Structure formats: structure tokens, C-alpha cells
């Protein structure tokens, strides 16, 4: 699990840089440029923040989702012990994605700022000329709050909420659909079926989320040196005008590459926990 987290963070690091910086011609160019200046340690920047908050945000997402689904079924059908409709699952996932943004936004801001700043390795010739602005996640959050105000921690929050509401609604819905396809009723504990359903659900969700993920990341790094975007709509129109519609899908392949193995493990763990606490059947 720890190896998967390392792999996911490295992929996410590349994805963030490609989405926010125009000087990279592709994934391989980004890898080579990063290694040349920052060495291996550069690929693990900003890792402490997502590692320390992932359990909290995941607990909020799955907790809100289950509770919303429980109460929605109870309200609509008079009992929670029924199979929820696809709309019930979609709405519960939508609510879960929106609520977790309140916790994840500052952490995501720190992660993106740390991953986009260049921190030359000590052996690099330019290390004496370029010093990183942020020394760590806590220093990053404090600096943002001091320079941009408390609301600066929530810059890009609307784009993040738009991304997460739709992606988590799609995430849980696609998992429910894939689970029905790959896990027959008589084999409800099929590990391979759950792994495949979880992995594909992650890929589908990130395919939906990537356009707003690009906008969210650009808004979060905007203002570090100079202010460029006036808001979500201006960021979208300016980015598309300058780089074409394909800019909204920058990092899609990296997102999908990361999403499949990570969400295989996530949903396998989720199903194992549900089995232990014996919740209502979905």
C-alpha cells in the first residue's frame, strides 16, 4: 500500500507540473527536466500533505456517501434495507464530493504549490541562485494565509468543488455499475471483480474530473509571482484561447494511470470494512 502511495504521488507530481507549466513538451521531458535540476527527491515533493490528510478526506467522502445513501433510501422507501437506485447513488456521491472539499482544499493548495516550485538539488549549479519560496507544507500554508489572507487557502475552491462533486458522483455510480457486471450475485465477495470494478471506476471518475483539475491547479498556483486569472471562467477561456481545447485534458493519461491501481485497493478495503460492520446491502 505504501509503494502504491509513493507511485501515485510521483505520477500526481508530474501531472500537476504538466497541467500548470507550459515549458514541458510532454511527460518524458517533464521527468528529465525535473531529474536534471532536482534529482530523485524532486519527484516526492509535497508528499507529506496528501499522506497526512488522505485518511481524513477519504473518511469524510465514504462516511458522507454512506450516510446520505442510508437516509435517502429511508426517506424514499421507508427503509434503508433496499437496493438504492442509480440516482440515489449519484446524489449521495455528489454530496460527499462537495463536503470533503472543505477539508481537502487547503491541503490540496499546499500540495500543488510545493509540487510546482523548483527546488534545485544541492549539487546543482543553480541551487545557489534559486531558493524555494516554501520550505514545507506548514510553512506553505502559513505563508499563503499571511500573503493572500485566510481565503487564499481556498483559492480554486469552486473549481475543486465542481471537479469533486461530479467526479465522486460518477465514481460511486460507475463502481456500482461495474460491480454488478463483474461480481455475480452468487459471488459477492469476488476479489478480482471488486478490484477490476474499483480500478475502472477510478479511471472513469478522473476522465470526468481532469478538465476541472487542470483549471483548479492553474488557479491555485496563480498569484505566486503575478496574478493572471480573474476566476474560473476567465481561467478556462484564457487557457483554451492560448493552448487550445486539448489543454483541458492535460495529465489525463497520468490521472488514469494513477487512478486504476489506487482505486483497486481503495474499494477492496471499502468492501472488506463493509463486510465487517455489516451495513445495509448496496
One Martini backbone bead per residue (centre of mass of N, CA, C, O) as a GRO file, in nm:
protein
  282
    1UNK     BB    1   0.058   0.063  -0.020
    2UNK     BB    2   0.305   0.254   0.002
    3UNK     BB    3   0.398   0.216  -0.293
    4UNK     BB    4   0.142   0.333  -0.420
    5UNK     BB    5   0.169   0.615  -0.296
    6UNK     BB    6   0.437   0.683  -0.429
    7UNK     BB    7   0.344   0.648  -0.720
    8UNK     BB    8   0.107   0.849  -0.711
    9UNK     BB    9   0.273   1.103  -0.636
   10UNK     BB   10   0.459   1.106  -0.883
   11UNK     BB   11   0.233   1.129  -1.093
   12UNK     BB   12   0.102   1.385  -0.972
   13UNK     BB   13   0.343   1.567  -1.006
   14UNK     BB   14   0.353   1.556  -1.316
   15UNK     BB   15   0.062   1.651  -1.365
   16UNK     BB   16   0.084   1.934  -1.234
   17UNK     BB   17   0.313   2.047  -1.413
   18UNK     BB   18   0.176   2.005  -1.690
   19UNK     BB   19  -0.083   2.180  -1.622
   20UNK     BB   20   0.086   2.462  -1.522
   21UNK     BB   21   0.325   2.420  -1.737
   22UNK     BB   22   0.457   2.517  -2.067
   23UNK     BB   23   0.770   2.394  -2.081
   24UNK     BB   24   0.637   2.118  -2.145
   25UNK     BB   25   0.615   1.859  -2.401
   26UNK     BB   26   0.606   1.621  -2.180
   27UNK     BB   27   0.660   1.363  -1.974
   28UNK     BB   28   0.963   1.312  -2.033
   29UNK     BB   29   1.054   1.607  -2.008
   30UNK     BB   30   0.967   1.638  -1.713
   31UNK     BB   31   1.147   1.419  -1.594
   32UNK     BB   32   1.424   1.521  -1.695
   33UNK     BB   33   1.409   1.811  -1.576
   34UNK     BB   34   1.372   1.733  -1.282
   35UNK     BB   35   1.628   1.556  -1.247
   36UNK     BB   36   1.841   1.768  -1.330
   37UNK     BB   37   1.764   1.970  -1.082
   38UNK     BB   38   1.624   1.763  -0.831
   39UNK     BB   39   1.617   1.485  -0.866
   40UNK     BB   40   1.457   1.239  -0.694
   41UNK     BB   41   1.326   1.425  -0.469
   42UNK     BB   42   1.135   1.589  -0.664
   43UNK     BB   43   0.906   1.351  -0.685
   44UNK     BB   44   0.829   1.400  -0.349
   45UNK     BB   45   0.683   1.653  -0.345
   46UNK     BB   46   0.417   1.702  -0.125
   47UNK     BB   47   0.359   1.423   0.033
   48UNK     BB   48   0.281   1.482   0.333
   49UNK     BB   49   0.001   1.605   0.292
   50UNK     BB   50  -0.162   1.370   0.155
   51UNK     BB   51  -0.077   1.152   0.368
   52UNK     BB   52  -0.213   1.313   0.622
   53UNK     BB   53  -0.520   1.354   0.468
   54UNK     BB   54  -0.643   1.099   0.327
   55UNK     BB   55  -0.800   0.970   0.566
   56UNK     BB   56  -0.992   1.205   0.616
   57UNK     BB   57  -1.117   1.245   0.331
   58UNK     BB   58  -1.210   0.948   0.298
   59UNK     BB   59  -1.395   0.941   0.545
   60UNK     BB   60  -1.583   1.162   0.448
   61UNK     BB   61  -1.673   1.048   0.179
   62UNK     BB   62  -1.777   0.764   0.277
   63UNK     BB   63  -1.952   0.867   0.511
   64UNK     BB   64  -2.142   1.055   0.354
   65UNK     BB   65  -2.236   0.852   0.146
   66UNK     BB   66  -2.366   0.643   0.340
   67UNK     BB   67  -2.557   0.840   0.489
   68UNK     BB   68  -2.708   0.946   0.245
   69UNK     BB   69  -2.807   0.673   0.142
   70UNK     BB   70  -2.957   0.587   0.393
   71UNK     BB   71  -3.155   0.838   0.416
   72UNK     BB   72  -3.270   0.828   0.130
   73UNK     BB   73  -3.395   0.545   0.150
   74UNK     BB   74  -3.568   0.602   0.399
   75UNK     BB   75  -3.733   0.833   0.267
   76UNK     BB   76  -3.833   0.683  -0.002
   77UNK     BB   77  -3.887   0.362   0.125
   78UNK     BB   78  -3.879   0.339   0.462
   79UNK     BB   79  -3.597   0.186   0.406
   80UNK     BB   80  -3.249   0.093   0.395
   81UNK     BB   81  -3.313  -0.223   0.302
   82UNK     BB   82  -3.232  -0.138  -0.006
   83UNK     BB   83  -3.190  -0.094  -0.334
   84UNK     BB   84  -3.045   0.151  -0.481
   85UNK     BB   85  -3.046   0.380  -0.701
   86UNK     BB   86  -2.864   0.551  -0.925
   87UNK     BB   87  -2.951   0.830  -0.818
   88UNK     BB   88  -2.881   0.786  -0.521
   89UNK     BB   89  -2.578   0.744  -0.570
   90UNK     BB   90  -2.517   1.009  -0.717
   91UNK     BB   91  -2.613   1.210  -0.491
   92UNK     BB   92  -2.428   1.103  -0.265
   93UNK     BB   93  -2.161   1.157  -0.416
   94UNK     BB   94  -2.202   1.460  -0.455
   95UNK     BB   95  -2.208   1.535  -0.152
   96UNK     BB   96  -1.931   1.417  -0.074
   97UNK     BB   97  -1.758   1.596  -0.263
   98UNK     BB   98  -1.842   1.875  -0.143
   99UNK     BB   99  -1.763   1.840   0.163
  100UNK     BB  100  -1.451   1.757   0.137
  101UNK     BB  101  -1.342   2.036   0.037
  102UNK     BB  102  -1.314   2.180   0.316
  103UNK     BB  103  -1.054   1.998   0.376
  104UNK     BB  104  -0.885   1.964   0.094
  105UNK     BB  105  -0.806   2.247  -0.013
  106UNK     BB  106  -0.553   2.331   0.157
  107UNK     BB  107  -0.391   2.072   0.097
  108UNK     BB  108  -0.394   2.106  -0.212
  109UNK     BB  109  -0.254   2.377  -0.223
  110UNK     BB  110   0.015   2.289  -0.095
  111UNK     BB  111   0.083   2.066  -0.295
  112UNK     BB  112   0.091   2.240  -0.556
  113UNK     BB  113   0.299   2.451  -0.466
  114UNK     BB  114   0.529   2.243  -0.407
  115UNK     BB  115   0.525   2.100  -0.699
  116UNK     BB  116   0.584   2.385  -0.868
  117UNK     BB  117   0.837   2.428  -0.726
  118UNK     BB  118   1.177   2.493  -0.753
  119UNK     BB  119   1.428   2.257  -0.607
  120UNK     BB  120   1.738   2.254  -0.606
  121UNK     BB  121   1.993   2.070  -0.589
  122UNK     BB  122   2.289   2.092  -0.421
  123UNK     BB  123   2.458   1.999  -0.688
  124UNK     BB  124   2.346   2.231  -0.828
  125UNK     BB  125   2.434   2.525  -0.988
  126UNK     BB  126   2.138   2.676  -0.921
  127UNK     BB  127   2.108   2.660  -0.602
  128UNK     BB  128   2.228   2.954  -0.537
  129UNK     BB  129   1.999   3.118  -0.708
  130UNK     BB  130   1.760   2.912  -0.613
  131UNK     BB  131   1.496   2.959  -0.385
  132UNK     BB  132   1.252   2.841  -0.218
  133UNK     BB  133   0.961   2.963  -0.079
  134UNK     BB  134   0.893   2.675   0.037
  135UNK     BB  135   0.980   2.446   0.309
  136UNK     BB  136   0.673   2.350   0.357
  137UNK     BB  137   0.348   2.290   0.433
  138UNK     BB  138   0.322   2.484   0.675
  139UNK     BB  139   0.470   2.725   0.551
  140UNK     BB  140   0.282   2.748   0.311
  141UNK     BB  141   0.016   2.808   0.462
  142UNK     BB  142   0.119   3.058   0.622
  143UNK     BB  143   0.202   3.227   0.374
  144UNK     BB  144  -0.071   3.240   0.236
  145UNK     BB  145  -0.228   3.367   0.474
  146UNK     BB  146  -0.045   3.624   0.487
  147UNK     BB  147  -0.056   3.717   0.171
  148UNK     BB  148  -0.384   3.612   0.097
  149UNK     BB  149  -0.523   3.502   0.320
  150UNK     BB  150  -0.746   3.272   0.425
  151UNK     BB  151  -0.885   3.244   0.135
  152UNK     BB  152  -0.624   3.145  -0.009
  153UNK     BB  153  -0.668   2.840   0.077
  154UNK     BB  154  -0.939   2.854  -0.137
  155UNK     BB  155  -0.816   2.854  -0.398
  156UNK     BB  156  -1.011   2.687  -0.633
  157UNK     BB  157  -1.270   2.573  -0.489
  158UNK     BB  158  -1.485   2.573  -0.716
  159UNK     BB  159  -1.331   2.384  -0.903
  160UNK     BB  160  -1.302   2.155  -0.696
  161UNK     BB  161  -1.606   2.113  -0.651
  162UNK     BB  162  -1.681   2.057  -0.944
  163UNK     BB  163  -1.497   1.814  -0.965
  164UNK     BB  164  -1.591   1.636  -0.712
  165UNK     BB  165  -1.892   1.610  -0.748
  166UNK     BB  166  -1.884   1.467  -1.028
  167UNK     BB  167  -1.666   1.246  -0.973
  168UNK     BB  168  -1.803   1.105  -0.723
  169UNK     BB  169  -2.066   1.038  -0.858
  170UNK     BB  170  -1.930   0.866  -1.080
  171UNK     BB  171  -1.765   0.678  -0.901
  172UNK     BB  172  -2.001   0.529  -0.750
  173UNK     BB  173  -2.171   0.456  -0.995
  174UNK     BB  174  -1.960   0.295  -1.160
  175UNK     BB  175  -1.904   0.088  -0.940
  176UNK     BB  176  -2.190  -0.031  -0.923
  177UNK     BB  177  -2.198  -0.122  -1.218
  178UNK     BB  178  -1.935  -0.294  -1.229
  179UNK     BB  179  -2.012  -0.482  -0.996
  180UNK     BB  180  -2.252  -0.613  -1.141
  181UNK     BB  181  -2.082  -0.727  -1.377
  182UNK     BB  182  -1.824  -0.872  -1.206
  183UNK     BB  183  -2.031  -0.949  -0.955
  184UNK     BB  184  -2.198  -1.195  -0.877
  185UNK     BB  185  -2.442  -1.281  -0.657
  186UNK     BB  186  -2.289  -1.564  -0.582
  187UNK     BB  187  -2.005  -1.356  -0.576
  188UNK     BB  188  -1.973  -1.101  -0.363
  189UNK     BB  189  -1.641  -1.178  -0.290
  190UNK     BB  190  -1.495  -1.096  -0.548
  191UNK     BB  191  -1.187  -0.974  -0.585
  192UNK     BB  192  -1.147  -0.925  -0.892
  193UNK     BB  193  -1.410  -0.769  -0.936
  194UNK     BB  194  -1.349  -0.537  -0.736
  195UNK     BB  195  -1.082  -0.442  -0.859
  196UNK     BB  196  -1.191  -0.376  -1.143
  197UNK     BB  197  -1.418  -0.183  -1.059
  198UNK     BB  198  -1.239   0.021  -0.904
  199UNK     BB  199  -1.041   0.095  -1.132
  200UNK     BB  200  -1.256   0.193  -1.341
  201UNK     BB  201  -1.387   0.408  -1.164
  202UNK     BB  202  -1.134   0.587  -1.146
  203UNK     BB  203  -1.105   0.643  -1.450
  204UNK     BB  204  -1.383   0.771  -1.499
  205UNK     BB  205  -1.363   0.999  -1.290
  206UNK     BB  206  -1.098   1.133  -1.414
  207UNK     BB  207  -1.220   1.192  -1.691
  208UNK     BB  208  -1.418   1.403  -1.566
  209UNK     BB  209  -1.204   1.577  -1.380
  210UNK     BB  210  -0.961   1.696  -1.546
  211UNK     BB  211  -1.050   1.977  -1.652
  212UNK     BB  212  -1.088   2.095  -1.352
  213UNK     BB  213  -0.802   2.023  -1.258
  214UNK     BB  214  -0.653   2.222  -1.432
  215UNK     BB  215  -0.793   2.480  -1.329
  216UNK     BB  216  -0.734   2.444  -1.030
  217UNK     BB  217  -0.420   2.445  -1.049
  218UNK     BB  218  -0.394   2.727  -1.186
  219UNK     BB  219  -0.529   2.889  -0.956
  220UNK     BB  220  -0.333   2.800  -0.721
  221UNK     BB  221  -0.064   2.929  -0.869
  222UNK     BB  222  -0.189   3.189  -0.884
  223UNK     BB  223   0.019   3.458  -0.751
  224UNK     BB  224   0.313   3.389  -0.683
  225UNK     BB  225   0.403   3.624  -0.888
  226UNK     BB  226   0.133   3.662  -1.071
  227UNK     BB  227  -0.170   3.777  -1.183
  228UNK     BB  228  -0.400   3.621  -1.432
  229UNK     BB  229  -0.670   3.530  -1.296
  230UNK     BB  230  -1.020   3.607  -1.216
  231UNK     BB  231  -1.124   3.304  -1.267
  232UNK     BB  232  -1.269   3.030  -1.387
  233UNK     BB  233  -1.367   3.137  -1.663
  234UNK     BB  234  -1.104   3.285  -1.739
  235UNK     BB  235  -0.921   3.036  -1.728
  236UNK     BB  236  -1.060   2.877  -1.949
  237UNK     BB  237  -1.051   3.083  -2.185
  238UNK     BB  238  -0.745   3.142  -2.179
  239UNK     BB  239  -0.639   2.852  -2.209
  240UNK     BB  240  -0.787   2.784  -2.477
  241UNK     BB  241  -0.677   3.023  -2.645
  242UNK     BB  242  -0.366   2.951  -2.604
  243UNK     BB  243  -0.391   2.594  -2.620
  244UNK     BB  244  -0.657   2.481  -2.643
  245UNK     BB  245  -0.871   2.223  -2.564
  246UNK     BB  246  -0.645   2.012  -2.474
  247UNK     BB  247  -0.572   2.146  -2.199
  248UNK     BB  248  -0.813   1.998  -2.036
  249UNK     BB  249  -0.630   1.706  -2.081
  250UNK     BB  250  -0.404   1.740  -1.903
  251UNK     BB  251  -0.305   1.441  -1.744
  252UNK     BB  252  -0.498   1.201  -1.807
  253UNK     BB  253  -0.306   0.957  -1.826
  254UNK     BB  254  -0.193   0.991  -1.537
  255UNK     BB  255  -0.459   0.972  -1.384
  256UNK     BB  256  -0.532   0.683  -1.485
  257UNK     BB  257  -0.271   0.540  -1.394
  258UNK     BB  258  -0.327   0.605  -1.091
  259UNK     BB  259  -0.631   0.518  -1.043
  260UNK     BB  260  -0.641   0.213  -1.077
  261UNK     BB  261  -0.466   0.099  -0.834
  262UNK     BB  262  -0.580   0.273  -0.605
  263UNK     BB  263  -0.895   0.184  -0.641
  264UNK     BB  264  -0.860  -0.108  -0.594
  265UNK     BB  265  -0.777  -0.077  -0.294
  266UNK     BB  266  -1.006   0.098  -0.188
  267UNK     BB  267  -1.251  -0.103  -0.253
  268UNK     BB  268  -1.143  -0.347  -0.106
  269UNK     BB  269  -1.144  -0.210   0.171
  270UNK     BB  270  -1.437  -0.120   0.174
  271UNK     BB  271  -1.564  -0.406   0.155
  272UNK     BB  272  -1.429  -0.519   0.411
  273UNK     BB  273  -1.562  -0.318   0.607
  274UNK     BB  274  -1.859  -0.376   0.538
  275UNK     BB  275  -1.848  -0.673   0.625
  276UNK     BB  276  -1.786  -0.613   0.929
  277UNK     BB  277  -2.040  -0.400   0.981
  278UNK     BB  278  -2.298  -0.471   0.834
  279UNK     BB  279  -2.452  -0.322   0.618
  280UNK     BB  280  -2.638  -0.220   0.392
  281UNK     BB  281  -2.730  -0.315   0.092
  282UNK     BB  282  -2.598  -0.245  -0.264
   0.00000   0.00000   0.00000
